[in-house]
JSON list of C-alpha atoms (C1' of nucleotides) in Angstrom, two decimals:
[
{"chain": "A", "resi": 1, "resn": "UNK", "atom": "CA", "xyz": [-34.40, 34.15, 59.47]},
{"chain": "A", "resi": 2, "resn": "UNK", "atom": "CA", "xyz": [-32.48, 31.85, 61.78]},
{"chain": "A", "resi": 3, "resn": "UNK", "atom": "CA", "xyz": [-32.74, 28.17, 62.61]},
{"chain": "A", "resi": 4, "resn": "UNK", "atom": "CA", "xyz": [-32.50, 26.48, 65.99]},
{"chain": "A", "resi": 5, "resn": "UNK", "atom": "CA", "xyz": [-32.47, 23.11, 67.64]},
{"chain": "A", "resi": 6, "resn": "UNK", "atom": "CA", "xyz": [-34.37, 23.01, 70.92]},
{"chain": "A", "resi": 7, "resn": "UNK", "atom": "CA", "xyz": [-34.17, 20.06, 73.30]},
{"chain": "A", "resi": 8, "resn": "UNK", "atom": "CA", "xyz": [-37.17, 18.85, 75.23]},
{"chain": "A", "resi": 9, "resn": "UNK", "atom": "CA", "xyz": [-37.52, 15.82, 77.43]},
{"chain": "A", "resi": 10, "resn": "UNK", "atom": "CA", "xyz": [-40.54, 13.91, 76.12]},
{"chain": "A", "resi": 11, "resn": "UNK", "atom": "CA", "xyz": [-41.56, 13.14, 79.71]},
{"chain": "A", "resi": 12, "resn": "UNK", "atom": "CA", "xyz": [-41.91, 16.90, 80.16]},
{"chain": "A", "resi": 13, "resn": "UNK", "atom": "CA", "xyz": [-43.15, 17.94, 76.73]},
{"chain": "A", "resi": 14, "resn": "UNK", "atom": "CA", "xyz": [-43.08, 15.63, 73.72]},
{"chain": "A", "resi": 15, "resn": "UNK", "atom": "CA", "xyz": [-43.94, 16.49, 70.13]},
{"chain": "A", "resi": 16, "resn": "UNK", "atom": "CA", "xyz": [-47.38, 14.97, 70.80]},
{"chain": "A", "resi": 17, "resn": "UNK", "atom": "CA", "xyz": [-47.84, 17.20, 73.83]},
{"chain": "A", "resi": 18, "resn": "UNK", "atom": "CA", "xyz": [-46.99, 20.15, 71.61]},
{"chain": "A", "resi": 19, "resn": "UNK", "atom": "CA", "xyz": [-49.55, 18.96, 69.04]},
{"chain": "A", "resi": 20, "resn": "UNK", "atom": "CA", "xyz": [-52.20, 18.71, 71.78]},
{"chain": "A", "resi": 21, "resn": "UNK", "atom": "CA", "xyz": [-51.43, 22.09, 73.34]},
{"chain": "A", "resi": 22, "resn": "UNK", "atom": "CA", "xyz": [-53.81, 25.03, 72.83]},
{"chain": "A", "resi": 23, "resn": "UNK", "atom": "CA", "xyz": [-52.88, 26.62, 69.52]},
{"chain": "A", "resi": 24, "resn": "UNK", "atom": "CA", "xyz": [-50.26, 23.86, 69.23]},
{"chain": "A", "resi": 25, "resn": "UNK", "atom": "CA", "xyz": [-48.06, 26.33, 71.09]},
{"chain": "A", "resi": 26, "resn": "UNK", "atom": "CA", "xyz": [-46.15, 25.98, 74.36]},
{"chain": "A", "resi": 27, "resn": "UNK", "atom": "CA", "xyz": [-44.18, 28.47, 76.45]},
{"chain": "A", "resi": 28, "resn": "UNK", "atom": "CA", "xyz": [-40.58, 27.23, 76.48]},
{"chain": "A", "resi": 29, "resn": "UNK", "atom": "CA", "xyz": [-40.17, 27.72, 80.23]},
{"chain": "A", "resi": 30, "resn": "UNK", "atom": "CA", "xyz": [-37.39, 26.37, 82.37]},
{"chain": "A", "resi": 31, "resn": "UNK", "atom": "CA", "xyz": [-34.26, 27.41, 80.51]},
{"chain": "A", "resi": 32, "resn": "UNK", "atom": "CA", "xyz": [-31.69, 28.14, 83.24]},
{"chain": "A", "resi": 33, "resn": "UNK", "atom": "CA", "xyz": [-28.56, 28.58, 81.20]},
{"chain": "A", "resi": 34, "resn": "UNK", "atom": "CA", "xyz": [-27.35, 32.04, 80.25]},
{"chain": "A", "resi": 35, "resn": "UNK", "atom": "CA", "xyz": [-26.14, 31.14, 76.78]},
{"chain": "A", "resi": 36, "resn": "UNK", "atom": "CA", "xyz": [-29.45, 29.55, 75.88]},
{"chain": "A", "resi": 37, "resn": "UNK", "atom": "CA", "xyz": [-31.31, 32.48, 77.39]},
{"chain": "A", "resi": 38, "resn": "UNK", "atom": "CA", "xyz": [-29.26, 34.92, 75.36]},
{"chain": "A", "resi": 39, "resn": "UNK", "atom": "CA", "xyz": [-30.09, 33.09, 72.15]},
{"chain": "A", "resi": 40, "resn": "UNK", "atom": "CA", "xyz": [-33.77, 33.57, 72.92]},
{"chain": "A", "resi": 41, "resn": "UNK", "atom": "CA", "xyz": [-33.36, 37.16, 74.05]},
{"chain": "A", "resi": 42, "resn": "UNK", "atom": "CA", "xyz": [-30.93, 38.45, 71.44]},
{"chain": "A", "resi": 43, "resn": "UNK", "atom": "CA", "xyz": [-31.13, 36.32, 68.34]},
{"chain": "A", "resi": 44, "resn": "UNK", "atom": "CA", "xyz": [-34.51, 34.63, 68.01]},
{"chain": "A", "resi": 45, "resn": "UNK", "atom": "CA", "xyz": [-37.22, 36.19, 65.93]},
{"chain": "A", "resi": 46, "resn": "UNK", "atom": "CA", "xyz": [-40.82, 35.24, 65.39]},
{"chain": "A", "resi": 47, "resn": "UNK", "atom": "CA", "xyz": [-40.95, 32.82, 62.49]},
{"chain": "A", "resi": 48, "resn": "UNK", "atom": "CA", "xyz": [-37.49, 31.32, 63.03]},
{"chain": "A", "resi": 49, "resn": "UNK", "atom": "CA", "xyz": [-37.32, 27.60, 62.26]},
{"chain": "A", "resi": 50, "resn": "UNK", "atom": "CA", "xyz": [-37.03, 25.13, 65.15]},
{"chain": "A", "resi": 51, "resn": "UNK", "atom": "CA", "xyz": [-35.99, 21.50, 65.19]},
{"chain": "A", "resi": 52, "resn": "UNK", "atom": "CA", "xyz": [-37.89, 19.89, 68.06]},
{"chain": "A", "resi": 53, "resn": "UNK", "atom": "CA", "xyz": [-35.48, 17.44, 69.67]},
{"chain": "A", "resi": 54, "resn": "UNK", "atom": "CA", "xyz": [-36.31, 14.69, 72.17]},
{"chain": "A", "resi": 55, "resn": "UNK", "atom": "CA", "xyz": [-33.55, 14.31, 74.77]},
{"chain": "A", "resi": 56, "resn": "UNK", "atom": "CA", "xyz": [-32.93, 12.17, 77.87]},
{"chain": "A", "resi": 57, "resn": "UNK", "atom": "CA", "xyz": [-35.17, 9.39, 76.59]},
{"chain": "A", "resi": 58, "resn": "UNK", "atom": "CA", "xyz": [-34.87, 5.90, 75.11]},
{"chain": "A", "resi": 59, "resn": "UNK", "atom": "CA", "xyz": [-34.69, 7.22, 71.54]},
{"chain": "A", "resi": 60, "resn": "UNK", "atom": "CA", "xyz": [-33.16, 10.68, 71.32]},
{"chain": "A", "resi": 61, "resn": "UNK", "atom": "CA", "xyz": [-33.54, 12.57, 68.04]},
{"chain": "A", "resi": 62, "resn": "UNK", "atom": "CA", "xyz": [-35.47, 15.14, 66.05]},
{"chain": "A", "resi": 63, "resn": "UNK", "atom": "CA", "xyz": [-39.22, 14.63, 66.28]},
{"chain": "A", "resi": 64, "resn": "UNK", "atom": "CA", "xyz": [-40.58, 17.45, 64.15]},
{"chain": "A", "resi": 65, "resn": "UNK", "atom": "CA", "xyz": [-40.47, 21.02, 62.94]},
{"chain": "A", "resi": 66, "resn": "UNK", "atom": "CA", "xyz": [-41.68, 24.00, 64.92]},
{"chain": "A", "resi": 67, "resn": "UNK", "atom": "CA", "xyz": [-41.30, 27.75, 64.81]},
{"chain": "A", "resi": 68, "resn": "UNK", "atom": "CA", "xyz": [-40.62, 30.60, 67.17]},
{"chain": "A", "resi": 69, "resn": "UNK", "atom": "CA", "xyz": [-44.02, 32.12, 67.97]},
{"chain": "A", "resi": 70, "resn": "UNK", "atom": "CA", "xyz": [-43.17, 35.04, 70.26]},
{"chain": "A", "resi": 71, "resn": "UNK", "atom": "CA", "xyz": [-40.30, 37.25, 71.28]},
{"chain": "A", "resi": 72, "resn": "UNK", "atom": "CA", "xyz": [-38.66, 36.60, 74.65]},
{"chain": "A", "resi": 73, "resn": "UNK", "atom": "CA", "xyz": [-40.61, 37.47, 77.81]},
{"chain": "A", "resi": 74, "resn": "UNK", "atom": "CA", "xyz": [-40.13, 36.77, 81.52]},
{"chain": "A", "resi": 75, "resn": "UNK", "atom": "CA", "xyz": [-40.41, 33.15, 82.65]},
{"chain": "A", "resi": 76, "resn": "UNK", "atom": "CA", "xyz": [-42.98, 33.13, 85.47]},
{"chain": "A", "resi": 77, "resn": "UNK", "atom": "CA", "xyz": [-41.73, 29.84, 86.89]},
{"chain": "A", "resi": 78, "resn": "UNK", "atom": "CA", "xyz": [-38.63, 31.58, 88.26]},
{"chain": "A", "resi": 79, "resn": "UNK", "atom": "CA", "xyz": [-40.87, 33.39, 90.78]},
{"chain": "A", "resi": 80, "resn": "UNK", "atom": "CA", "xyz": [-42.89, 30.33, 91.78]},
{"chain": "A", "resi": 81, "resn": "UNK", "atom": "CA", "xyz": [-41.56, 28.67, 94.95]},
{"chain": "A", "resi": 82, "resn": "UNK", "atom": "CA", "xyz": [-43.46, 25.50, 94.06]},
{"chain": "A", "resi": 83, "resn": "UNK", "atom": "CA", "xyz": [-41.95, 25.20, 90.60]},
{"chain": "A", "resi": 84, "resn": "UNK", "atom": "CA", "xyz": [-38.94, 22.97, 89.97]},
{"chain": "A", "resi": 85, "resn": "UNK", "atom": "CA", "xyz": [-37.61, 25.95, 87.99]},
{"chain": "A", "resi": 86, "resn": "UNK", "atom": "CA", "xyz": [-37.87, 28.34, 90.93]},
{"chain": "A", "resi": 87, "resn": "UNK", "atom": "CA", "xyz": [-34.92, 30.72, 91.25]},
{"chain": "A", "resi": 88, "resn": "UNK", "atom": "CA", "xyz": [-34.64, 32.26, 94.71]},
{"chain": "A", "resi": 89, "resn": "UNK", "atom": "CA", "xyz": [-32.35, 34.97, 93.41]},
{"chain": "A", "resi": 90, "resn": "UNK", "atom": "CA", "xyz": [-34.66, 36.14, 90.63]},
{"chain": "A", "resi": 91, "resn": "UNK", "atom": "CA", "xyz": [-36.32, 39.50, 91.21]},
{"chain": "A", "resi": 92, "resn": "UNK", "atom": "CA", "xyz": [-39.48, 40.70, 89.50]},
{"chain": "A", "resi": 93, "resn": "UNK", "atom": "CA", "xyz": [-38.03, 44.13, 88.82]},
{"chain": "A", "resi": 94, "resn": "UNK", "atom": "CA", "xyz": [-35.25, 42.48, 86.89]},
{"chain": "A", "resi": 95, "resn": "UNK", "atom": "CA", "xyz": [-36.23, 39.02, 85.67]},
{"chain": "A", "resi": 96, "resn": "UNK", "atom": "CA", "xyz": [-33.30, 36.75, 85.12]},
{"chain": "A", "resi": 97, "resn": "UNK", "atom": "CA", "xyz": [-34.91, 34.14, 82.96]},
{"chain": "A", "resi": 98, "resn": "UNK", "atom": "CA", "xyz": [-36.85, 34.60, 79.76]},
{"chain": "A", "resi": 99, "resn": "UNK", "atom": "CA", "xyz": [-38.48, 32.35, 77.26]},
{"chain": "A", "resi": 100, "resn": "UNK", "atom": "CA", "xyz": [-40.19, 32.34, 73.88]},
{"chain": "A", "resi": 101, "resn": "UNK", "atom": "CA", "xyz": [-43.30, 30.50, 72.73]},
{"chain": "A", "resi": 102, "resn": "UNK", "atom": "CA", "xyz": [-42.84, 27.61, 70.32]},
{"chain": "A", "resi": 103, "resn": "UNK", "atom": "CA", "xyz": [-45.50, 26.52, 67.83]},
{"chain": "A", "resi": 104, "resn": "UNK", "atom": "CA", "xyz": [-45.74, 23.20, 66.04]},
{"chain": "A", "resi": 105, "resn": "UNK", "atom": "CA", "xyz": [-45.24, 23.24, 62.30]},
{"chain": "A", "resi": 106, "resn": "UNK", "atom": "CA", "xyz": [-45.19, 19.53, 61.55]},
{"chain": "A", "resi": 107, "resn": "UNK", "atom": "CA", "xyz": [-44.54, 16.27, 63.34]},
{"chain": "A", "resi": 108, "resn": "UNK", "atom": "CA", "xyz": [-42.18, 14.05, 61.37]},
{"chain": "A", "resi": 109, "resn": "UNK", "atom": "CA", "xyz": [-40.77, 10.57, 61.70]},
{"chain": "A", "resi": 110, "resn": "UNK", "atom": "CA", "xyz": [-38.13, 10.46, 64.39]},
{"chain": "A", "resi": 111, "resn": "UNK", "atom": "CA", "xyz": [-34.66, 11.24, 63.06]},
{"chain": "A", "resi": 112, "resn": "UNK", "atom": "CA", "xyz": [-32.59, 9.28, 65.58]},
{"chain": "A", "resi": 113, "resn": "UNK", "atom": "CA", "xyz": [-29.37, 10.69, 67.01]},
{"chain": "A", "resi": 114, "resn": "UNK", "atom": "CA", "xyz": [-27.23, 7.88, 65.53]},
{"chain": "A", "resi": 115, "resn": "UNK", "atom": "CA", "xyz": [-28.58, 8.71, 62.06]},
{"chain": "A", "resi": 116, "resn": "UNK", "atom": "CA", "xyz": [-27.72, 12.36, 62.60]},
{"chain": "A", "resi": 117, "resn": "UNK", "atom": "CA", "xyz": [-24.20, 11.41, 63.68]},
{"chain": "A", "resi": 118, "resn": "UNK", "atom": "CA", "xyz": [-23.64, 9.20, 60.67]},
{"chain": "A", "resi": 119, "resn": "UNK", "atom": "CA", "xyz": [-24.63, 11.87, 58.13]},
{"chain": "A", "resi": 120, "resn": "UNK", "atom": "CA", "xyz": [-21.57, 13.75, 56.79]},
{"chain": "A", "resi": 121, "resn": "UNK", "atom": "CA", "xyz": [-23.68, 16.85, 56.17]},
{"chain": "A", "resi": 122, "resn": "UNK", "atom": "CA", "xyz": [-24.65, 17.02, 59.83]},
{"chain": "A", "resi": 123, "resn": "UNK", "atom": "CA", "xyz": [-21.30, 16.49, 61.57]},
{"chain": "A", "resi": 124, "resn": "UNK", "atom": "CA", "xyz": [-20.98, 20.25, 61.93]},
{"chain": "A", "resi": 125, "resn": "UNK", "atom": "CA", "xyz": [-24.11, 20.51, 64.02]},
{"chain": "A", "resi": 126, "resn": "UNK", "atom": "CA", "xyz": [-23.39, 22.22, 67.29]},
{"chain": "A", "resi": 127, "resn": "UNK", "atom": "CA", "xyz": [-25.54, 19.85, 69.27]},
{"chain": "A", "resi": 128, "resn": "UNK", "atom": "CA", "xyz": [-23.43, 16.93, 68.01]},
{"chain": "A", "resi": 129, "resn": "UNK", "atom": "CA", "xyz": [-20.12, 18.38, 69.16]},
{"chain": "A", "resi": 130, "resn": "UNK", "atom": "CA", "xyz": [-18.46, 16.48, 72.03]},
{"chain": "A", "resi": 131, "resn": "UNK", "atom": "CA", "xyz": [-19.45, 17.75, 75.42]},
{"chain": "A", "resi": 132, "resn": "UNK", "atom": "CA", "xyz": [-22.18, 20.00, 74.16]},
{"chain": "A", "resi": 133, "resn": "UNK", "atom": "CA", "xyz": [-25.01, 20.35, 76.64]},
{"chain": "A", "resi": 134, "resn": "UNK", "atom": "CA", "xyz": [-26.80, 23.47, 75.51]},
{"chain": "A", "resi": 135, "resn": "UNK", "atom": "CA", "xyz": [-30.55, 22.99, 75.29]},
{"chain": "A", "resi": 136, "resn": "UNK", "atom": "CA", "xyz": [-30.80, 25.57, 72.50]},
{"chain": "A", "resi": 137, "resn": "UNK", "atom": "CA", "xyz": [-28.27, 25.64, 69.66]},
{"chain": "A", "resi": 138, "resn": "UNK", "atom": "CA", "xyz": [-28.12, 27.45, 66.33]},
{"chain": "A", "resi": 139, "resn": "UNK", "atom": "CA", "xyz": [-28.56, 25.39, 63.16]},
{"chain": "A", "resi": 140, "resn": "UNK", "atom": "CA", "xyz": [-27.02, 26.47, 59.86]},
{"chain": "A", "resi": 141, "resn": "UNK", "atom": "CA", "xyz": [-29.16, 26.78, 56.71]},
{"chain": "A", "resi": 142, "resn": "UNK", "atom": "CA", "xyz": [-27.19, 23.91, 55.16]},
{"chain": "A", "resi": 143, "resn": "UNK", "atom": "CA", "xyz": [-27.87, 21.67, 58.16]},
{"chain": "A", "resi": 144, "resn": "UNK", "atom": "CA", "xyz": [-31.52, 22.70, 58.15]},
{"chain": "A", "resi": 145, "resn": "UNK", "atom": "CA", "xyz": [-31.89, 21.86, 54.46]},
{"chain": "A", "resi": 146, "resn": "UNK", "atom": "CA", "xyz": [-30.28, 18.47, 54.93]},
{"chain": "A", "resi": 147, "resn": "UNK", "atom": "CA", "xyz": [-32.61, 17.60, 57.79]},
{"chain": "A", "resi": 148, "resn": "UNK", "atom": "CA", "xyz": [-35.61, 18.78, 55.79]},
{"chain": "A", "resi": 149, "resn": "UNK", "atom": "CA", "xyz": [-34.42, 16.46, 53.03]},
{"chain": "A", "resi": 150, "resn": "UNK", "atom": "CA", "xyz": [-34.03, 13.49, 55.39]},
{"chain": "A", "resi": 151, "resn": "UNK", "atom": "CA", "xyz": [-37.46, 14.06, 56.91]},
{"chain": "A", "resi": 152, "resn": "UNK", "atom": "CA", "xyz": [-39.20, 14.55, 53.59]},
{"chain": "B", "resi": 1, "resn": "DG", "atom": "C1'", "xyz": [-26.72, 3.93, 87.26]},
{"chain": "B", "resi": 2, "resn": "DC", "atom": "C1'", "xyz": [-22.40, 5.59, 85.30]},
{"chain": "B", "resi": 3, "resn": "DC", "atom": "C1'", "xyz": [-19.56, 9.11, 83.91]},
{"chain": "B", "resi": 4, "resn": "DA", "atom": "C1'", "xyz": [-17.53, 12.89, 81.10]},
{"chain": "B", "resi": 5, "resn": "DA", "atom": "C1'", "xyz": [-18.15, 17.61, 80.18]},
{"chain": "B", "resi": 6, "resn": "DC", "atom": "C1'", "xyz": [-19.03, 21.84, 81.65]},
{"chain": "B", "resi": 7, "resn": "DG", "atom": "C1'", "xyz": [-21.47, 25.77, 84.19]},
{"chain": "B", "resi": 8, "resn": "DT", "atom": "C1'", "xyz": [-22.04, 27.91, 88.68]},
{"chain": "B", "resi": 9, "resn": "DT", "atom": "C1'", "xyz": [-20.93, 28.97, 93.34]},
{"chain": "B", "resi": 10, "resn": "DG", "atom": "C1'", "xyz": [-18.41, 30.74, 96.97]},
{"chain": "B", "resi": 11, "resn": "DG", "atom": "C1'", "xyz": [-14.23, 31.03, 99.91]},
{"chain": "B", "resi": 12, "resn": "DC", "atom": "C1'", "xyz": [-10.02, 33.18, 99.77]},
{"chain": "C", "resi": 1, "resn": "DG", "atom": "C1'", "xyz": [-9.77, 36.95, 89.93]},
{"chain": "C", "resi": 2, "resn": "DC", "atom": "C1'", "xyz": [-8.58, 32.12, 91.00]},
{"chain": "C", "resi": 3, "resn": "DC", "atom": "C1'", "xyz": [-10.00, 27.62, 91.57]},
{"chain": "C", "resi": 4, "resn": "DA", "atom": "C1'", "xyz": [-11.94, 23.62, 94.05]},
{"chain": "C", "resi": 5, "resn": "DA", "atom": "C1'", "xyz": [-16.29, 21.74, 95.00]},
{"chain": "C", "resi": 6, "resn": "DC", "atom": "C1'", "xyz": [-20.53, 20.80, 93.52]},
{"chain": "C", "resi": 7, "resn": "DG", "atom": "C1'", "xyz": [-24.62, 20.25, 90.51]},
{"chain": "C", "resi": 8, "resn": "DT", "atom": "C1'", "xyz": [-26.58, 19.31, 86.02]},
{"chain": "C", "resi": 9, "resn": "DT", "atom": "C1'", "xyz": [-26.90, 17.42, 81.44]},
{"chain": "C", "resi": 10, "resn": "DG", "atom": "C1'", "xyz": [-27.61, 13.72, 78.60]},
{"chain": "C", "resi": 11, "resn": "DG", "atom": "C1'", "xyz": [-25.94, 9.70, 76.02]},
{"chain": "C", "resi": 12, "resn": "DC", "atom": "C1'", "xyz": [-25.00, 5.12, 76.91]}
]
DNA sequence: GCCAACGTTGGC
DNA sequence: GCCAACGTTGGC
């Protein structure tokens, strides 16, 4: 079992949107970074723990727990000319972009980014490293436990 | 809106 | 394969 932090812009899909989605599950479409794609394709397994992170918003931070609910499968938005995620170079015979489904486990209080940064147990988090921009990053069991502790 | 970091593109 | 230009991310 692995743990992950996945960033979502609340304008696009917030923790409340996830809670309101059918089956409290959303397809994590729109990842257009190879490293993040490879995490989903090669390392994620159904049941993996997910920290649902709100990014690019007034109060960035962890908004709840979720879990990986499917293995990776082709992202349809890459073939849709009307989608902001359209990729003109993607071919159906060999899809470039994949995604998993993510299911809500539990909404929590917001754990704000500054609180994460100030916690000595969390300084190792990949998402907190300078210059990191990956929308999906691995989380260690120790980091996961600490966050579970902070969020009760 | 700014800007640093970093990934991707494309000419050579 | 190099590398400059460009686009995106995301906190502030």
